[in-house]
Coordinates of C-alpha atoms in Angstrom, one line a residue:
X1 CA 3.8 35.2 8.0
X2 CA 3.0 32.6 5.4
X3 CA 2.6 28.6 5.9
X4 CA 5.2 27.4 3.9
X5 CA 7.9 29.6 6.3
X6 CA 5.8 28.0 9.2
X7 CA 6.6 24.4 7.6
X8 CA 10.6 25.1 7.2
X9 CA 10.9 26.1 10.6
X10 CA 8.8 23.2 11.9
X11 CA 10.7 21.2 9.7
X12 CA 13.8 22.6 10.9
X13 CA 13.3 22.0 14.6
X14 CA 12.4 18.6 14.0
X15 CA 15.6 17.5 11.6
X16 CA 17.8 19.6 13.5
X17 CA 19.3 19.7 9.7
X18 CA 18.9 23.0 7.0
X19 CA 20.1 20.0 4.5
X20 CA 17.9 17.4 5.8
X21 CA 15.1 20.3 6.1
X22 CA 15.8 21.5 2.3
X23 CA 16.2 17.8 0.9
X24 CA 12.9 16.8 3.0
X25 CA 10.5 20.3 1.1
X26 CA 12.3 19.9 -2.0
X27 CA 14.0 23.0 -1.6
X28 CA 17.9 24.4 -1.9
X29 CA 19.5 25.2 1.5
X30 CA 19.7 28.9 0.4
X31 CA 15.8 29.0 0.5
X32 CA 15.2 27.6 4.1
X33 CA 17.9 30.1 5.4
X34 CA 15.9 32.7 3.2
X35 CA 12.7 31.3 5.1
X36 CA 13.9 31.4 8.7
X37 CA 15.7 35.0 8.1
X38 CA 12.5 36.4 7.2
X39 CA 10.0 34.6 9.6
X40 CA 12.7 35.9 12.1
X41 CA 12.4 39.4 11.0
X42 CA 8.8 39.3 10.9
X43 CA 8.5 38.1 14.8
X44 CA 11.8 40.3 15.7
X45 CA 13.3 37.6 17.9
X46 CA 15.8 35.0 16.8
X47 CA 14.5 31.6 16.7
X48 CA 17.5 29.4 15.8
X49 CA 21.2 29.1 16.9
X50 CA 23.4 26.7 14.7
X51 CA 26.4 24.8 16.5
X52 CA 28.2 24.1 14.3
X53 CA 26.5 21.1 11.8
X54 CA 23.7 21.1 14.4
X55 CA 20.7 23.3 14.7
X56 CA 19.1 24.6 18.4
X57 CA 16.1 26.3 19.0
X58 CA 16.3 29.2 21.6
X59 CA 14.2 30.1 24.1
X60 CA 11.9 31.5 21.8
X61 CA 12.0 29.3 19.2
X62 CA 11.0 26.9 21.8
X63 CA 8.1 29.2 22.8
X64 CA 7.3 29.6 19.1
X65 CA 7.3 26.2 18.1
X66 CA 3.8 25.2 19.9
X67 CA 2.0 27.2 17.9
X68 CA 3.1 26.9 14.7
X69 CA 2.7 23.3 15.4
X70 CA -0.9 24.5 15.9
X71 CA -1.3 26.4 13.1
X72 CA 0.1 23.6 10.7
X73 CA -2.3 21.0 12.1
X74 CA -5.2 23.4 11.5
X75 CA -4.4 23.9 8.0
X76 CA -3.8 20.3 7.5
X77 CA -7.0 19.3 9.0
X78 CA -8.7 22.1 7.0
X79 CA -7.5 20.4 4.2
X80 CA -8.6 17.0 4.6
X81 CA -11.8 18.3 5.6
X82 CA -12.5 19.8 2.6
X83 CA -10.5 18.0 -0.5
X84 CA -11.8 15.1 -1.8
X85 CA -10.6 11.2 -0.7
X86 CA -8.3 10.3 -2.8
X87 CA -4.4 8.3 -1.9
X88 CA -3.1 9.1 1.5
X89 CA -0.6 11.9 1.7
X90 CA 1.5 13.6 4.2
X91 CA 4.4 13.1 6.8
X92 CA 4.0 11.2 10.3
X93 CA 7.1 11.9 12.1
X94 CA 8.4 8.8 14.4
X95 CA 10.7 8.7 17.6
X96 CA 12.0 5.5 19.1
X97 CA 15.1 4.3 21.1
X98 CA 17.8 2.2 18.6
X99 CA 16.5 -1.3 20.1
X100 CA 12.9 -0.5 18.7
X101 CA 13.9 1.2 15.5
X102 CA 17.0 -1.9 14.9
X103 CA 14.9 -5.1 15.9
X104 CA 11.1 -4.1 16.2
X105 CA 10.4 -1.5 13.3
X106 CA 11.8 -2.3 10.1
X107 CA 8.9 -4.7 9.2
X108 CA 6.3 -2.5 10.3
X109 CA 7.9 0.6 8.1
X110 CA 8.0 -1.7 4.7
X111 CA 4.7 -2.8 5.4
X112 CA 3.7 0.9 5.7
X113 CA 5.4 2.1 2.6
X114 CA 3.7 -0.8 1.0
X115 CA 0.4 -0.1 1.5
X116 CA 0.4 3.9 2.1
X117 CA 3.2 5.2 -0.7
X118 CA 1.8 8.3 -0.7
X119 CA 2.9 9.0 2.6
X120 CA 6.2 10.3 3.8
X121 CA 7.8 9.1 7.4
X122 CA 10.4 10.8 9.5
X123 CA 12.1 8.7 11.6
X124 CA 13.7 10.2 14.7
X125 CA 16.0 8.0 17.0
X126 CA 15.9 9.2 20.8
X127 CA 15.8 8.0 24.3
X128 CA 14.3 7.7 27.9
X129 CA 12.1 11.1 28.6
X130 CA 13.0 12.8 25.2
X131 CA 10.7 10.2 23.5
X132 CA 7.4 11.3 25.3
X133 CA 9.0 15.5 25.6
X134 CA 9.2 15.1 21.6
X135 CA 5.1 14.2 22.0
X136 CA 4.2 17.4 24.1
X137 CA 6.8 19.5 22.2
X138 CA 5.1 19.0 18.8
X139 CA 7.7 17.2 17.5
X140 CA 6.7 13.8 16.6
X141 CA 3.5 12.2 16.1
X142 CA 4.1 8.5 17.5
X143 CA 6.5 7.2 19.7
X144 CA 7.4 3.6 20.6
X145 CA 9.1 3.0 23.7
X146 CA 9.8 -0.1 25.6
X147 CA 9.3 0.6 29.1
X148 CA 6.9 -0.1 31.9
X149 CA 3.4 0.5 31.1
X150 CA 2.4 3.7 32.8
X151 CA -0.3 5.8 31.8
X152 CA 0.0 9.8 31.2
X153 CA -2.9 12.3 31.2
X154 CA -2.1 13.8 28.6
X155 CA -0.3 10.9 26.8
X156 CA -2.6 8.2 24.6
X157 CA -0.4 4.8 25.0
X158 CA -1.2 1.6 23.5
X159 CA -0.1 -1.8 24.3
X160 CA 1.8 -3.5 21.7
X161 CA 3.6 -6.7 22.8
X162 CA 5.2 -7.9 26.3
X163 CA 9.2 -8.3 26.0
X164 CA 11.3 -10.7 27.8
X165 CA 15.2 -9.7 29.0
X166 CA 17.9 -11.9 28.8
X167 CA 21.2 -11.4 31.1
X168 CA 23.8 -13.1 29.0
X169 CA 27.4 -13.4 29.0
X170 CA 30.1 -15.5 26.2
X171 CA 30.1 -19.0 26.3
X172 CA 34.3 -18.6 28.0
X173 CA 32.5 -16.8 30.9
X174 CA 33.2 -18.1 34.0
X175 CA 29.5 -17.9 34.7
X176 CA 28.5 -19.6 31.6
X177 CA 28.1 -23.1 32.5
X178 CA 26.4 -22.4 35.8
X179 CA 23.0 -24.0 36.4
X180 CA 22.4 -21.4 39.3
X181 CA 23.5 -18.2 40.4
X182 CA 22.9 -16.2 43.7
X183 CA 23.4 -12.5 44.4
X184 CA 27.3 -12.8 45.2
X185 CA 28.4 -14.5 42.0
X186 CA 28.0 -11.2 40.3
X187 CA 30.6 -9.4 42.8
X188 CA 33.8 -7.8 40.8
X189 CA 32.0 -9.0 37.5
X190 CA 31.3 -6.1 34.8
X191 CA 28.0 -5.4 33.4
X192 CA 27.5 -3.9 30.2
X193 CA 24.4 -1.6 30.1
X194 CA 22.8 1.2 28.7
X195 CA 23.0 5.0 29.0
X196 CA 21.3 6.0 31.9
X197 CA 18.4 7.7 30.7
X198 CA 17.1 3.8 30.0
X199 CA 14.1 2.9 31.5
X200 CA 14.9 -0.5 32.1
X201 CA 18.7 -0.4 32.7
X202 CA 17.5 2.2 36.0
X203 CA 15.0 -1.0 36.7
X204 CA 17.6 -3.9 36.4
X205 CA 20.1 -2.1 38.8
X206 CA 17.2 -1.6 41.5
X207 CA 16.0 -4.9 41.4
X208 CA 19.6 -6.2 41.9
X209 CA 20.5 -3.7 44.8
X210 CA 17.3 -4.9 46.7
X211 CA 18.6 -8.8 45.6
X212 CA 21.5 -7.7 48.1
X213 CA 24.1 -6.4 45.9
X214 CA 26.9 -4.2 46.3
X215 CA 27.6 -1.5 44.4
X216 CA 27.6 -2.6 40.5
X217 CA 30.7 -1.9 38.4
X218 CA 29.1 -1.0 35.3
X219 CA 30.0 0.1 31.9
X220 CA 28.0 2.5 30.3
X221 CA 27.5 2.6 26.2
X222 CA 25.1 4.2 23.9
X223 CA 24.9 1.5 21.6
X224 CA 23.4 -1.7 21.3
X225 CA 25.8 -3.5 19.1
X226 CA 28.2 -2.1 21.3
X227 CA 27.2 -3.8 24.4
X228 CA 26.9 -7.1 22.4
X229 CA 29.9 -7.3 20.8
X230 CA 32.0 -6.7 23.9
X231 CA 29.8 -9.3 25.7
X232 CA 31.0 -11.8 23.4
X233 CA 34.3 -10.6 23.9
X234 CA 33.7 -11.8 27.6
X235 CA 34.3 -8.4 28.7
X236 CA 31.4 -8.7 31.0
X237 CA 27.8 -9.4 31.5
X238 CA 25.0 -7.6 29.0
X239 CA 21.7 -7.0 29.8
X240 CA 19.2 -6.8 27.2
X241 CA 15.3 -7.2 25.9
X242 CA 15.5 -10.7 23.6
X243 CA 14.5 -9.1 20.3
X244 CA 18.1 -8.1 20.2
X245 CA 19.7 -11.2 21.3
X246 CA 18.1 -14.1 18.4
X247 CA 21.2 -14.2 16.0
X248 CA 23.5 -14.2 18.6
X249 CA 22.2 -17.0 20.9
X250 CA 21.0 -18.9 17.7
X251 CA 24.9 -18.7 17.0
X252 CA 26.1 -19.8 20.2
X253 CA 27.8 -16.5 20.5
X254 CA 25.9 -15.4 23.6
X255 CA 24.6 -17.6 26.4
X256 CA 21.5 -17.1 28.9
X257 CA 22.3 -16.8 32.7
X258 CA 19.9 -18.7 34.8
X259 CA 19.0 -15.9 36.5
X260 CA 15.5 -14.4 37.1
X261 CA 14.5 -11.2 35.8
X262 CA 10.6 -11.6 36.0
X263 CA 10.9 -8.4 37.9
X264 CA 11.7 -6.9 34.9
X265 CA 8.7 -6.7 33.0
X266 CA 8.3 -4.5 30.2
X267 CA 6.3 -3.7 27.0
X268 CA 6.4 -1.8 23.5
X269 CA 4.1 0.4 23.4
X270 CA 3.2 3.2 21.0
X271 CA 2.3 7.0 21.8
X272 CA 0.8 9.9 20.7
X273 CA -0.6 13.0 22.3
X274 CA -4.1 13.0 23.4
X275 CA -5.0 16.6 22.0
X276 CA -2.9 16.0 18.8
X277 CA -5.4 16.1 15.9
X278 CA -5.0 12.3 13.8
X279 CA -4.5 13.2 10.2
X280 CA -5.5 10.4 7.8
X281 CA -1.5 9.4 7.6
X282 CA -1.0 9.0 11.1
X283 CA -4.5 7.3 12.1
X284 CA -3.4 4.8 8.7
X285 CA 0.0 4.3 10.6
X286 CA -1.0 3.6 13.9
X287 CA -3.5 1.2 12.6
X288 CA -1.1 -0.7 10.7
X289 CA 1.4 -0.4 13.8
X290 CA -1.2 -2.0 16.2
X291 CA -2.2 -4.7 13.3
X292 CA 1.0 -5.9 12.4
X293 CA 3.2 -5.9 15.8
X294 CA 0.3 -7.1 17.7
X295 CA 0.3 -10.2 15.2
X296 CA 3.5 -11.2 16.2
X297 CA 2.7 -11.1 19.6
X298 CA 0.1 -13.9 18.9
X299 CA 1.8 -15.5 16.7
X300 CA 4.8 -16.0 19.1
X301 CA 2.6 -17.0 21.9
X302 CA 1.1 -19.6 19.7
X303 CA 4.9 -21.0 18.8
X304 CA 6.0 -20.9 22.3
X305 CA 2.7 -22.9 23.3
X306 CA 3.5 -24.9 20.7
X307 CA 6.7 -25.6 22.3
X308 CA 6.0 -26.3 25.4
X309 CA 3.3 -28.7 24.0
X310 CA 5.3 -30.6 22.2
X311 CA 8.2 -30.6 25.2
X312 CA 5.3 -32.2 27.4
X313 CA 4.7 -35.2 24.6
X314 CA 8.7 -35.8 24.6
X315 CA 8.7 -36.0 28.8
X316 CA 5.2 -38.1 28.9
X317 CA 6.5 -40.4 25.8
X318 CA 3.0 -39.5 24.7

């Protein structure tokens, strides 16, 4: 059993991909089926099924995949340990849900590749539980998630910035030009939410079921940009956090409902195993992570105390 056939099947489970897994260790397809066939051989259990385009672990490859996650970070740690300090290298593999990755990340990843070339990030887009499973699986080593903020035993989670949600509709809604809503104003109307595996889509349609509604007619998508565009299509009413609402209510293409959702009260907050080892890359990009989205926390709270400042001089006349 070598390393390198250890790193193409970690590799493997984690892309899902023999392309993405080839293109990602510089190697030709034909080599990471090579690698597989004979790690499979050598352990006399199969360890992959592929679907089709897709890659699945089996059982066993599920059993497997702890430890050679074990082994890997070992080796790696063995190698910091004893090389000199020199550039940051390596991979830090990233899961988030698409709001985090489309409105939160971007800036914090070109910042990252800015100062830390050297280092190579994975990015893997998932959702709900699969975020914090992919922790205890091995198969990321950070995770954002926007949710409430709920400690884990075995889960380290740090704070990163508060989020506000936004129930907003077109500006031809009916509802749009109401100053007030109560609970029955929402009867027959269509909200446009989130899979159901989303933290806060499960908390918005509790906290309007104990607000006395009836059953919600809802429709369900998997996509962001989905659920906005057919919101400003007046196809119904979207719920969603504000970082993914500024063009469109800058545009007047969305309005706000004056509707409280204090209740719903979430975070970003970034994960990582407690009895993961921290390479160098990883402990550099969790430093930047906390550094740079934590700044725009303050520097939003400074700008809406700013506003509400200045709104106080404009009613005083001061």
């Amino acid at each position: 059993m070598e390393i390198r056939q250890l790193k193409t099947f970690w590799t493997l489970a984690s892309t899902g991909s023999f392309s993405r897994t080839a293109e990602l260790l510089s190697y030709v397809p034909s080599t990471v089926t090579m690698q597989i066939k004979s790690l499979e051989e050598e352990l006399g259990v199969k360890l992959l099924d592929r679907l089709g385009k897709n890659v699945m672990l089996t059982d066993a490859g599920q059993q497997f995949l702890p430890y050679a996650t074990k082994i890997l970070n070992d080796v790696e740690e063995a190698k910091c340990v004893s090389s000199q300090h020199g550039e940051t290298t390596g991979t830090v593999i990233i899961g988030a849900d698409e709001v985090l990755c489309a409105y939160l990340l971007p800036s914090l990843f070109r910042r990252f590749r800015e100062d830390f070339p050297g280092v190579r990030l994975l990015f893997r887009p998932l959702s709900g539980q699969e975020l914090r499973h992919s922790l205890r699986e091995g198969l990321a080593d950070v995770v954002f998630v926007l949710d409430e903020f709920v400690g884990a035993k075995d889960l380290h989670s740090e704070f990163l910035k508060d989020e506000l949600f936004r129930m907003v509709v077109s500006p031809d809604h009916l509802l749009a030009s109401r100053s007030s809503l109560i609970i029955d104003d929402f009867h027959r109307e269509h909200f446009l939410l989130t899979d159901k595996n989303c933290s806060y889509r499960t908390h918005f349609h509790q906290s309007l079921l104990k607000k006395g509604a009836d059953a919600l007619t809802e429709l369900e998508f998997h996509s962001v940009e989905a659920i906005k565009q057919c919101a400003v299509a007046g196809l119904g009413i979207a719920l969603l956090p504000e970082m993914a609402l500024k063009e469109e209510l800058r545009e007047g293409k969305l309005v706000v409902l004056p509707w409280d959702l204090s209740d719903v009260s979430f975070s970003a907050q970034i994960l990582w195993h407690r009895e993961k080892w921290i390479s160098p890359a990883m402990a550099a990009f969790i430093h930047i992570a906390k550094s740079e989205l934590k700044t725009e926390e303050i520097s939003a709270h400074k700008r809406n105390t700013s506003n509400v400042i200045e709104s106080t001089k404009n009613f005083t006349g001061s």
